[in-house]
mmCIF file with all atom_site columns, C-alpha atoms in Angstrom:
data_model
loop_
_atom_site.group_PDB
_atom_site.id
_atom_site.type_symbol
_atom_site.label_atom_id
_atom_site.label_alt_id
_atom_site.label_comp_id
_atom_site.label_asym_id
_atom_site.label_entity_id
_atom_site.label_seq_id
_atom_site.pdbx_PDB_ins_code
_atom_site.Cartn_x
_atom_site.Cartn_y
_atom_site.Cartn_z
_atom_site.occupancy
_atom_site.B_iso_or_equiv
_atom_site.pdbx_formal_charge
_atom_site.auth_seq_id
_atom_site.auth_comp_id
_atom_site.auth_asym_id
_atom_site.auth_atom_id
_atom_site.pdbx_PDB_model_num
ATOM 1   C CA . MET A 1 1   ? -35.387 -56.068 35.029 1.00 67.00 ? 110 MET A CA 1
ATOM 2   C CA . LEU A 1 2   ? -37.036 -56.768 38.435 1.00 77.00 ? 111 LEU A CA 1
ATOM 3   C CA . GLY A 1 3   ? -39.050 -59.582 36.954 1.00 83.00 ? 112 GLY A CA 1
ATOM 4   C CA . ASN A 1 4   ? -35.899 -61.226 35.643 1.00 81.00 ? 113 ASN A CA 1
ATOM 5   C CA . ARG A 1 5   ? -34.236 -60.848 39.023 1.00 83.00 ? 114 ARG A CA 1
ATOM 6   C CA . ILE A 1 6   ? -37.206 -62.462 40.793 1.00 88.00 ? 115 ILE A CA 1
ATOM 7   C CA . ARG A 1 7   ? -37.221 -65.409 38.319 1.00 88.00 ? 116 ARG A CA 1
ATOM 8   C CA . ASP A 1 8   ? -33.499 -65.896 38.841 1.00 86.00 ? 117 ASP A CA 1
ATOM 9   C CA . LEU A 1 9   ? -33.835 -65.857 42.608 1.00 88.00 ? 118 LEU A CA 1
ATOM 10  C CA . ARG A 1 10  ? -36.759 -68.245 42.428 1.00 89.00 ? 119 ARG A CA 1
ATOM 11  C CA . LYS A 1 11  ? -34.802 -70.698 40.377 1.00 89.00 ? 120 LYS A CA 1
ATOM 12  C CA . GLU A 1 12  ? -31.696 -70.332 42.543 1.00 87.00 ? 121 GLU A CA 1
ATOM 13  C CA . ASN A 1 13  ? -33.910 -71.271 45.462 1.00 88.00 ? 122 ASN A CA 1
ATOM 14  C CA . ASP A 1 14  ? -35.388 -74.189 43.548 1.00 90.00 ? 123 ASP A CA 1
ATOM 15  C CA . LEU A 1 15  ? -38.973 -72.898 43.913 1.00 91.00 ? 124 LEU A CA 1
ATOM 16  C CA . THR A 1 16  ? -41.873 -73.307 41.512 1.00 91.00 ? 125 THR A CA 1
ATOM 17  C CA . LEU A 1 17  ? -44.142 -70.375 40.826 1.00 91.00 ? 126 LEU A CA 1
ATOM 18  C CA . ARG A 1 18  ? -46.835 -72.007 42.886 1.00 92.00 ? 127 ARG A CA 1
ATOM 19  C CA . GLN A 1 19  ? -44.533 -72.658 45.878 1.00 92.00 ? 128 GLN A CA 1
ATOM 20  C CA . LEU A 1 20  ? -43.253 -69.002 45.945 1.00 93.00 ? 129 LEU A CA 1
ATOM 21  C CA . ALA A 1 21  ? -46.699 -67.619 45.436 1.00 92.00 ? 130 ALA A CA 1
ATOM 22  C CA . ALA A 1 22  ? -47.984 -69.652 48.429 1.00 93.00 ? 131 ALA A CA 1
ATOM 23  C CA . CYS A 1 23  ? -45.051 -68.550 50.525 1.00 92.00 ? 132 CYS A CA 1
ATOM 24  C CA . ILE A 1 24  ? -45.717 -64.821 49.891 1.00 92.00 ? 133 ILE A CA 1
ATOM 25  C CA . GLU A 1 25  ? -49.519 -65.136 49.738 1.00 91.00 ? 134 GLU A CA 1
ATOM 26  C CA . VAL A 1 26  ? -50.133 -64.003 46.109 1.00 91.00 ? 135 VAL A CA 1
ATOM 27  C CA . SER A 1 27  ? -51.577 -65.873 43.196 1.00 91.00 ? 136 SER A CA 1
ATOM 28  C CA . PRO A 1 28  ? -49.245 -67.804 40.856 1.00 90.00 ? 137 PRO A CA 1
ATOM 29  C CA . GLY A 1 29  ? -50.744 -65.790 38.008 1.00 91.00 ? 138 GLY A CA 1
ATOM 30  C CA . LEU A 1 30  ? -49.671 -62.523 39.572 1.00 90.00 ? 139 LEU A CA 1
ATOM 31  C CA . LEU A 1 31  ? -46.181 -63.832 40.157 1.00 92.00 ? 140 LEU A CA 1
ATOM 32  C CA . SER A 1 32  ? -45.951 -64.943 36.598 1.00 90.00 ? 141 SER A CA 1
ATOM 33  C CA . GLN A 1 33  ? -47.085 -61.468 35.365 1.00 89.00 ? 142 GLN A CA 1
ATOM 34  C CA . ILE A 1 34  ? -44.457 -59.912 37.585 1.00 87.00 ? 143 ILE A CA 1
ATOM 35  C CA . GLU A 1 35  ? -41.675 -62.201 36.253 1.00 88.00 ? 144 GLU A CA 1
ATOM 36  C CA . ASN A 1 36  ? -42.665 -61.534 32.657 1.00 86.00 ? 145 ASN A CA 1
ATOM 37  C CA . GLY A 1 37  ? -42.827 -57.778 33.173 1.00 80.00 ? 146 GLY A CA 1
ATOM 38  C CA . ALA A 1 38  ? -46.543 -57.591 32.524 1.00 81.00 ? 147 ALA A CA 1
ATOM 39  C CA . THR A 1 39  ? -47.224 -55.884 35.879 1.00 81.00 ? 148 THR A CA 1
ATOM 40  C CA . ASP A 1 40  ? -45.171 -54.222 38.552 1.00 78.00 ? 149 ASP A CA 1
ATOM 41  C CA . PRO A 1 41  ? -45.195 -55.635 42.122 1.00 83.00 ? 150 PRO A CA 1
ATOM 42  C CA . SER A 1 42  ? -46.233 -53.490 44.986 1.00 78.00 ? 151 SER A CA 1
ATOM 43  C CA . LEU A 1 43  ? -43.658 -52.500 47.628 1.00 75.00 ? 152 LEU A CA 1
ATOM 44  C CA . THR A 1 44  ? -45.407 -54.954 49.988 1.00 81.00 ? 153 THR A CA 1
ATOM 45  C CA . THR A 1 45  ? -44.932 -57.808 47.507 1.00 86.00 ? 154 THR A CA 1
ATOM 46  C CA . ILE A 1 46  ? -41.282 -56.952 46.997 1.00 85.00 ? 155 ILE A CA 1
ATOM 47  C CA . ARG A 1 47  ? -40.708 -57.021 50.763 1.00 82.00 ? 156 ARG A CA 1
ATOM 48  C CA . LYS A 1 48  ? -42.374 -60.383 51.002 1.00 88.00 ? 157 LYS A CA 1
ATOM 49  C CA . LEU A 1 49  ? -40.232 -61.654 48.168 1.00 91.00 ? 158 LEU A CA 1
ATOM 50  C CA . ALA A 1 50  ? -37.027 -60.343 49.751 1.00 87.00 ? 159 ALA A CA 1
ATOM 51  C CA . ALA A 1 51  ? -38.012 -62.100 52.999 1.00 88.00 ? 160 ALA A CA 1
ATOM 52  C CA . ALA A 1 52  ? -38.843 -65.394 51.134 1.00 91.00 ? 161 ALA A CA 1
ATOM 53  C CA . PHE A 1 53  ? -35.375 -65.315 49.479 1.00 89.00 ? 162 PHE A CA 1
ATOM 54  C CA . GLY A 1 54  ? -33.684 -64.326 52.674 1.00 86.00 ? 163 GLY A CA 1
ATOM 55  C CA . THR A 1 55  ? -32.239 -61.145 51.151 1.00 82.00 ? 164 THR A CA 1
ATOM 56  C CA . SER A 1 56  ? -32.514 -57.381 51.325 1.00 73.00 ? 165 SER A CA 1
ATOM 57  C CA . LEU A 1 57  ? -34.750 -55.076 49.226 1.00 71.00 ? 166 LEU A CA 1
ATOM 58  C CA . ALA A 1 58  ? -31.568 -53.559 47.856 1.00 66.00 ? 167 ALA A CA 1
ATOM 59  C CA . GLU A 1 59  ? -30.489 -57.022 46.568 1.00 72.00 ? 168 GLU A CA 1
ATOM 60  C CA . MET A 1 60  ? -33.832 -57.376 44.888 1.00 74.00 ? 169 MET A CA 1
ATOM 61  C CA . PHE A 1 61  ? -32.907 -54.428 42.710 1.00 68.00 ? 170 PHE A CA 1
ATOM 62  C CA . SER A 1 62  ? -29.241 -55.394 42.283 1.00 64.00 ? 171 SER A CA 1
ATOM 63  C CA . ASP A 1 63  ? -28.117 -55.104 38.724 1.00 60.00 ? 172 ASP A CA 1
ATOM 64  C CA . ASP A 1 64  ? -24.993 -54.221 36.713 1.00 58.00 ? 173 ASP A CA 1
ATOM 65  C CA . ALA A 1 65  ? -25.247 -50.487 37.369 1.00 63.00 ? 174 ALA A CA 1
ATOM 66  C CA . PRO A 1 66  ? -23.459 -48.272 34.734 1.00 67.00 ? 175 PRO A CA 1
ATOM 67  C CA . PRO A 1 67  ? -20.851 -45.820 36.004 1.00 73.00 ? 176 PRO A CA 1
ATOM 68  C CA . VAL A 1 68  ? -23.259 -42.940 35.072 1.00 78.00 ? 177 VAL A CA 1
ATOM 69  C CA . HIS A 1 69  ? -26.996 -43.472 35.541 1.00 75.00 ? 178 HIS A CA 1
ATOM 70  C CA . ILE A 1 70  ? -29.596 -40.981 34.209 1.00 81.00 ? 179 ILE A CA 1
ATOM 71  C CA . THR A 1 71  ? -33.281 -41.188 34.822 1.00 79.00 ? 180 THR A CA 1
ATOM 72  C CA . ARG A 1 72  ? -35.966 -39.093 33.250 1.00 84.00 ? 181 ARG A CA 1
ATOM 73  C CA . PRO A 1 73  ? -39.555 -38.315 34.316 1.00 85.00 ? 182 PRO A CA 1
ATOM 74  C CA . GLY A 1 74  ? -41.968 -40.966 32.847 1.00 81.00 ? 183 GLY A CA 1
ATOM 75  C CA . ASP A 1 75  ? -39.166 -43.464 32.327 1.00 81.00 ? 184 ASP A CA 1
ATOM 76  C CA . ARG A 1 76  ? -38.248 -44.382 35.862 1.00 75.00 ? 185 ARG A CA 1
ATOM 77  C CA . PRO A 1 77  ? -38.906 -47.728 37.529 1.00 73.00 ? 186 PRO A CA 1
ATOM 78  C CA . GLN A 1 78  ? -41.746 -47.395 39.981 1.00 72.00 ? 187 GLN A CA 1
ATOM 79  C CA . LEU A 1 79  ? -42.724 -48.969 43.259 1.00 71.00 ? 188 LEU A CA 1
ATOM 80  C CA . SER A 1 80  ? -46.141 -48.708 44.763 1.00 69.00 ? 189 SER A CA 1
ATOM 81  C CA . ARG A 1 81  ? -47.741 -49.805 48.034 1.00 63.00 ? 190 ARG A CA 1
ATOM 82  C CA . SER A 1 82  ? -50.723 -52.118 47.850 1.00 55.00 ? 191 SER A CA 1
ATOM 83  C CA . GLY A 1 83  ? -53.723 -50.023 46.986 1.00 56.00 ? 192 GLY A CA 1
ATOM 84  C CA . GLY A 1 84  ? -51.530 -47.684 44.939 1.00 53.00 ? 193 GLY A CA 1
ATOM 85  C CA . HIS A 1 85  ? -51.742 -44.646 47.255 1.00 60.00 ? 194 HIS A CA 1
ATOM 86  C CA . LEU A 1 86  ? -47.965 -44.481 47.784 1.00 70.00 ? 195 LEU A CA 1
ATOM 87  C CA . LEU A 1 87  ? -45.847 -44.284 44.649 1.00 77.00 ? 196 LEU A CA 1
ATOM 88  C CA . TYR A 1 88  ? -42.073 -44.209 44.471 1.00 83.00 ? 197 TYR A CA 1
ATOM 89  C CA . ASP A 1 89  ? -39.920 -43.394 41.405 1.00 82.00 ? 198 ASP A CA 1
ATOM 90  C CA . ARG A 1 90  ? -36.460 -44.934 41.668 1.00 82.00 ? 199 ARG A CA 1
ATOM 91  C CA . LEU A 1 91  ? -33.738 -42.411 40.809 1.00 83.00 ? 200 LEU A CA 1
ATOM 92  C CA . THR A 1 92  ? -30.734 -44.624 41.501 1.00 81.00 ? 201 THR A CA 1
ATOM 93  C CA . PRO A 1 93  ? -29.591 -47.918 39.960 1.00 75.00 ? 202 PRO A CA 1
ATOM 94  C CA . GLY A 1 94  ? -29.266 -51.015 42.074 1.00 67.00 ? 203 GLY A CA 1
ATOM 95  C CA . ARG A 1 95  ? -25.663 -50.640 43.188 1.00 64.00 ? 204 ARG A CA 1
ATOM 96  C CA . GLY A 1 96  ? -26.390 -51.513 46.815 1.00 69.00 ? 205 GLY A CA 1
ATOM 97  C CA . ASP A 1 97  ? -24.780 -48.362 48.290 1.00 77.00 ? 206 ASP A CA 1
ATOM 98  C CA . LEU A 1 98  ? -27.530 -45.695 48.060 1.00 83.00 ? 207 LEU A CA 1
ATOM 99  C CA . GLU A 1 99  ? -31.190 -45.599 47.206 1.00 85.00 ? 208 GLU A CA 1
ATOM 100 C CA . VAL A 1 100 ? -32.870 -42.325 46.230 1.00 90.00 ? 209 VAL A CA 1
ATOM 101 C CA . LEU A 1 101 ? -36.653 -42.286 45.590 1.00 90.00 ? 210 LEU A CA 1
ATOM 102 C CA . ILE A 1 102 ? -39.237 -39.654 44.733 1.00 93.00 ? 211 ILE A CA 1
ATOM 103 C CA . GLY A 1 103 ? -42.322 -40.396 46.809 1.00 92.00 ? 212 GLY A CA 1
ATOM 104 C CA . ARG A 1 104 ? -45.903 -39.214 46.320 1.00 92.00 ? 213 ARG A CA 1
ATOM 105 C CA . LEU A 1 105 ? -48.478 -39.855 49.048 1.00 92.00 ? 214 LEU A CA 1
ATOM 106 C CA . ALA A 1 106 ? -52.188 -39.111 48.752 1.00 91.00 ? 215 ALA A CA 1
ATOM 107 C CA . PRO A 1 107 ? -54.014 -37.264 51.509 1.00 93.00 ? 216 PRO A CA 1
ATOM 108 C CA . GLY A 1 108 ? -54.834 -39.401 54.518 1.00 92.00 ? 217 GLY A CA 1
ATOM 109 C CA . GLU A 1 109 ? -52.363 -42.119 53.397 1.00 91.00 ? 218 GLU A CA 1
ATOM 110 C CA . ALA A 1 110 ? -49.251 -43.472 55.156 1.00 90.00 ? 219 ALA A CA 1
ATOM 111 C CA . THR A 1 111 ? -46.104 -45.268 53.925 1.00 87.00 ? 220 THR A CA 1
ATOM 112 C CA . SER A 1 112 ? -47.004 -48.275 56.031 1.00 85.00 ? 221 SER A CA 1
ATOM 113 C CA . ASP A 1 113 ? -49.736 -49.411 58.363 1.00 85.00 ? 222 ASP A CA 1
ATOM 114 C CA . GLU A 1 114 ? -47.370 -49.419 61.350 1.00 88.00 ? 223 GLU A CA 1
ATOM 115 C CA . PRO A 1 115 ? -43.956 -47.787 61.848 1.00 91.00 ? 224 PRO A CA 1
ATOM 116 C CA . TRP A 1 116 ? -41.095 -50.072 61.057 1.00 87.00 ? 225 TRP A CA 1
ATOM 117 C CA . GLY A 1 117 ? -37.227 -49.817 61.102 1.00 89.00 ? 226 GLY A CA 1
ATOM 118 C CA . HIS A 1 118 ? -34.362 -50.990 58.970 1.00 84.00 ? 227 HIS A CA 1
ATOM 119 C CA . ALA A 1 119 ? -30.602 -50.676 59.347 1.00 85.00 ? 228 ALA A CA 1
ATOM 120 C CA . SER A 1 120 ? -29.891 -47.495 57.349 1.00 88.00 ? 229 SER A CA 1
ATOM 121 C CA . THR A 1 121 ? -29.625 -43.789 57.610 1.00 93.00 ? 230 THR A CA 1
ATOM 122 C CA . GLU A 1 122 ? -32.486 -41.983 55.970 1.00 94.00 ? 231 GLU A CA 1
ATOM 123 C CA . CYS A 1 123 ? -32.904 -38.400 54.794 1.00 96.00 ? 232 CYS A CA 1
ATOM 124 C CA . THR A 1 124 ? -36.201 -37.002 53.502 1.00 97.00 ? 233 THR A CA 1
ATOM 125 C CA . LEU A 1 125 ? -36.833 -33.714 51.777 1.00 97.00 ? 234 LEU A CA 1
ATOM 126 C CA . VAL A 1 126 ? -40.408 -32.499 51.308 1.00 97.00 ? 235 VAL A CA 1
ATOM 127 C CA . VAL A 1 127 ? -40.691 -31.176 47.751 1.00 97.00 ? 236 VAL A CA 1
ATOM 128 C CA . ASP A 1 128 ? -44.337 -30.200 47.776 1.00 96.00 ? 237 ASP A CA 1
ATOM 129 C CA . GLY A 1 129 ? -47.092 -30.305 50.500 1.00 96.00 ? 238 GLY A CA 1
ATOM 130 C CA . ALA A 1 130 ? -46.604 -31.431 54.052 1.00 95.00 ? 239 ALA A CA 1
ATOM 131 C CA . LEU A 1 131 ? -45.659 -34.755 55.719 1.00 96.00 ? 240 LEU A CA 1
ATOM 132 C CA . THR A 1 132 ? -45.991 -35.925 59.283 1.00 97.00 ? 241 THR A CA 1
ATOM 133 C CA . ILE A 1 133 ? -43.087 -38.200 60.137 1.00 97.00 ? 242 ILE A CA 1
ATOM 134 C CA . GLU A 1 134 ? -43.445 -40.615 63.031 1.00 97.00 ? 243 GLU A CA 1
ATOM 135 C CA . ILE A 1 135 ? -40.000 -41.533 64.447 1.00 97.00 ? 244 ILE A CA 1
ATOM 136 C CA . GLY A 1 136 ? -40.169 -43.664 67.537 1.00 96.00 ? 245 GLY A CA 1
ATOM 137 C CA . ALA A 1 137 ? -42.442 -41.887 70.054 1.00 97.00 ? 246 ALA A CA 1
ATOM 138 C CA . ASP A 1 138 ? -41.909 -38.463 68.349 1.00 97.00 ? 247 ASP A CA 1
ATOM 139 C CA . THR A 1 139 ? -43.880 -36.806 65.540 1.00 97.00 ? 248 THR A CA 1
ATOM 140 C CA . TYR A 1 140 ? -42.603 -34.092 63.274 1.00 98.00 ? 249 TYR A CA 1
ATOM 141 C CA . THR A 1 141 ? -44.457 -32.139 60.634 1.00 97.00 ? 250 THR A CA 1
ATOM 142 C CA . LEU A 1 142 ? -42.404 -30.931 57.688 1.00 97.00 ? 251 LEU A CA 1
ATOM 143 C CA . THR A 1 143 ? -43.567 -28.603 54.903 1.00 96.00 ? 252 THR A CA 1
ATOM 144 C CA . THR A 1 144 ? -42.145 -27.739 51.497 1.00 96.00 ? 253 THR A CA 1
ATOM 145 C CA . GLY A 1 145 ? -38.363 -27.309 51.606 1.00 97.00 ? 254 GLY A CA 1
ATOM 146 C CA . GLU A 1 146 ? -37.796 -28.864 55.014 1.00 97.00 ? 255 GLU A CA 1
ATOM 147 C CA . SER A 1 147 ? -35.950 -32.101 55.628 1.00 97.00 ? 256 SER A CA 1
ATOM 148 C CA . VAL A 1 148 ? -35.219 -34.737 58.271 1.00 97.00 ? 257 VAL A CA 1
ATOM 149 C CA . THR A 1 149 ? -32.283 -37.136 58.656 1.00 97.00 ? 258 THR A CA 1
ATOM 150 C CA . PHE A 1 150 ? -32.450 -39.988 61.203 1.00 97.00 ? 259 PHE A CA 1
ATOM 151 C CA . ASP A 1 151 ? -31.253 -43.488 62.118 1.00 96.00 ? 260 ASP A CA 1
ATOM 152 C CA . SER A 1 152 ? -33.900 -45.468 60.361 1.00 92.00 ? 261 SER A CA 1
ATOM 153 C CA . ARG A 1 153 ? -33.372 -48.449 62.770 1.00 92.00 ? 262 ARG A CA 1
ATOM 154 C CA . THR A 1 154 ? -35.917 -46.506 64.876 1.00 96.00 ? 263 THR A CA 1
ATOM 155 C CA . PRO A 1 155 ? -39.396 -47.586 63.764 1.00 95.00 ? 264 PRO A CA 1
ATOM 156 C CA . HIS A 1 156 ? -40.834 -44.846 61.490 1.00 95.00 ? 265 HIS A CA 1
ATOM 157 C CA . ARG A 1 157 ? -43.352 -44.011 58.821 1.00 93.00 ? 266 ARG A CA 1
ATOM 158 C CA . TYR A 1 158 ? -44.622 -40.964 56.829 1.00 94.00 ? 267 TYR A CA 1
ATOM 159 C CA . VAL A 1 159 ? -48.211 -39.834 56.903 1.00 95.00 ? 268 VAL A CA 1
ATOM 160 C CA . ASN A 1 160 ? -49.899 -37.214 54.746 1.00 95.00 ? 269 ASN A CA 1
ATOM 161 C CA . THR A 1 161 ? -52.236 -35.296 57.093 1.00 92.00 ? 270 THR A CA 1
ATOM 162 C CA . GLY A 1 162 ? -52.707 -32.527 54.511 1.00 91.00 ? 271 GLY A CA 1
ATOM 163 C CA . ASP A 1 163 ? -55.361 -31.845 51.906 1.00 93.00 ? 272 ASP A CA 1
ATOM 164 C CA . GLY A 1 164 ? -53.125 -32.394 48.801 1.00 94.00 ? 273 GLY A CA 1
ATOM 165 C CA . THR A 1 165 ? -50.717 -34.927 47.555 1.00 94.00 ? 274 THR A CA 1
ATOM 166 C CA . ALA A 1 166 ? -47.325 -34.702 49.291 1.00 95.00 ? 275 ALA A CA 1
ATOM 167 C CA . GLU A 1 167 ? -44.192 -35.172 47.192 1.00 96.00 ? 276 GLU A CA 1
ATOM 168 C CA . PHE A 1 168 ? -40.868 -35.956 48.820 1.00 96.00 ? 277 PHE A CA 1
ATOM 169 C CA . VAL A 1 169 ? -37.347 -37.213 48.087 1.00 96.00 ? 278 VAL A CA 1
ATOM 170 C CA . VAL A 1 170 ? -36.086 -40.120 50.259 1.00 94.00 ? 279 VAL A CA 1
ATOM 171 C CA . SER A 1 171 ? -32.309 -41.075 50.395 1.00 93.00 ? 280 SER A CA 1
ATOM 172 C CA . VAL A 1 172 ? -31.420 -44.247 52.185 1.00 90.00 ? 281 VAL A CA 1
ATOM 173 C CA . THR A 1 173 ? -27.953 -45.716 52.767 1.00 87.00 ? 282 THR A CA 1
ATOM 174 C CA . PRO A 1 174 ? -27.403 -48.557 52.687 1.00 79.00 ? 283 PRO A CA 1
ATOM 175 C CA . PRO A 1 175 ? -30.608 -49.220 50.713 1.00 73.00 ? 284 PRO A CA 1
ATOM 176 C CA . ASN A 1 176 ? -33.590 -50.792 52.364 1.00 63.00 ? 285 ASN A CA 1
ATOM 177 C CA . PRO A 1 177 ? -36.582 -48.618 51.487 1.00 48.00 ? 286 PRO A CA 1
#
C-alpha cells in the first residue's frame, strides 16, 4: 500500500525514480524495491519522501480507511528507523485524524538523533520497561504503566536508558509521527 502511494505521488510530481532517489539521497534500486513492496522504507526515508513531495507523514499513509479497522499482531504495517533499532507497528489506518503506534526501542537507542517537533498533541504510554522522554529543556523518566501527554510542537525524543527493550504506545493527533 505505501509503495503504491509513493509511486502515485512520484508520478503526480512528474519525477523519475532516479530524480526522486537523488532528491532523498537513496539509491534508485532501493526506491524501486519500496514502490514494488519488496522492502519497507525506514521512518527516516518516509520523512524525506514526505518533504520531497511537500506533504505530511500522515498523507504518505492516506488510504481509503474502512469504517472499522482491525489489526492483529504479526499482520500490521511496520515502520523502522534507519538501523532498525526503533520499530513501530501501525494500529490505525491512514484516515488523517489519529495515528496510534506500538513502539519498541532497544537499550541505548533513541527515536531520533536530535529532539524535533511537529504540530500535534502526543500521548505515550509505557507498556514495558522504561523510557526517558526529552521535551524541550526537561527530561522525564517513565516506567511501565506511566504515560505523558504534551504539545509535540516542543522538540522532543524518546531514549531507552534501561537494560531491556522498552515497549510503548504513542498516539498522535493530528498524525505526524
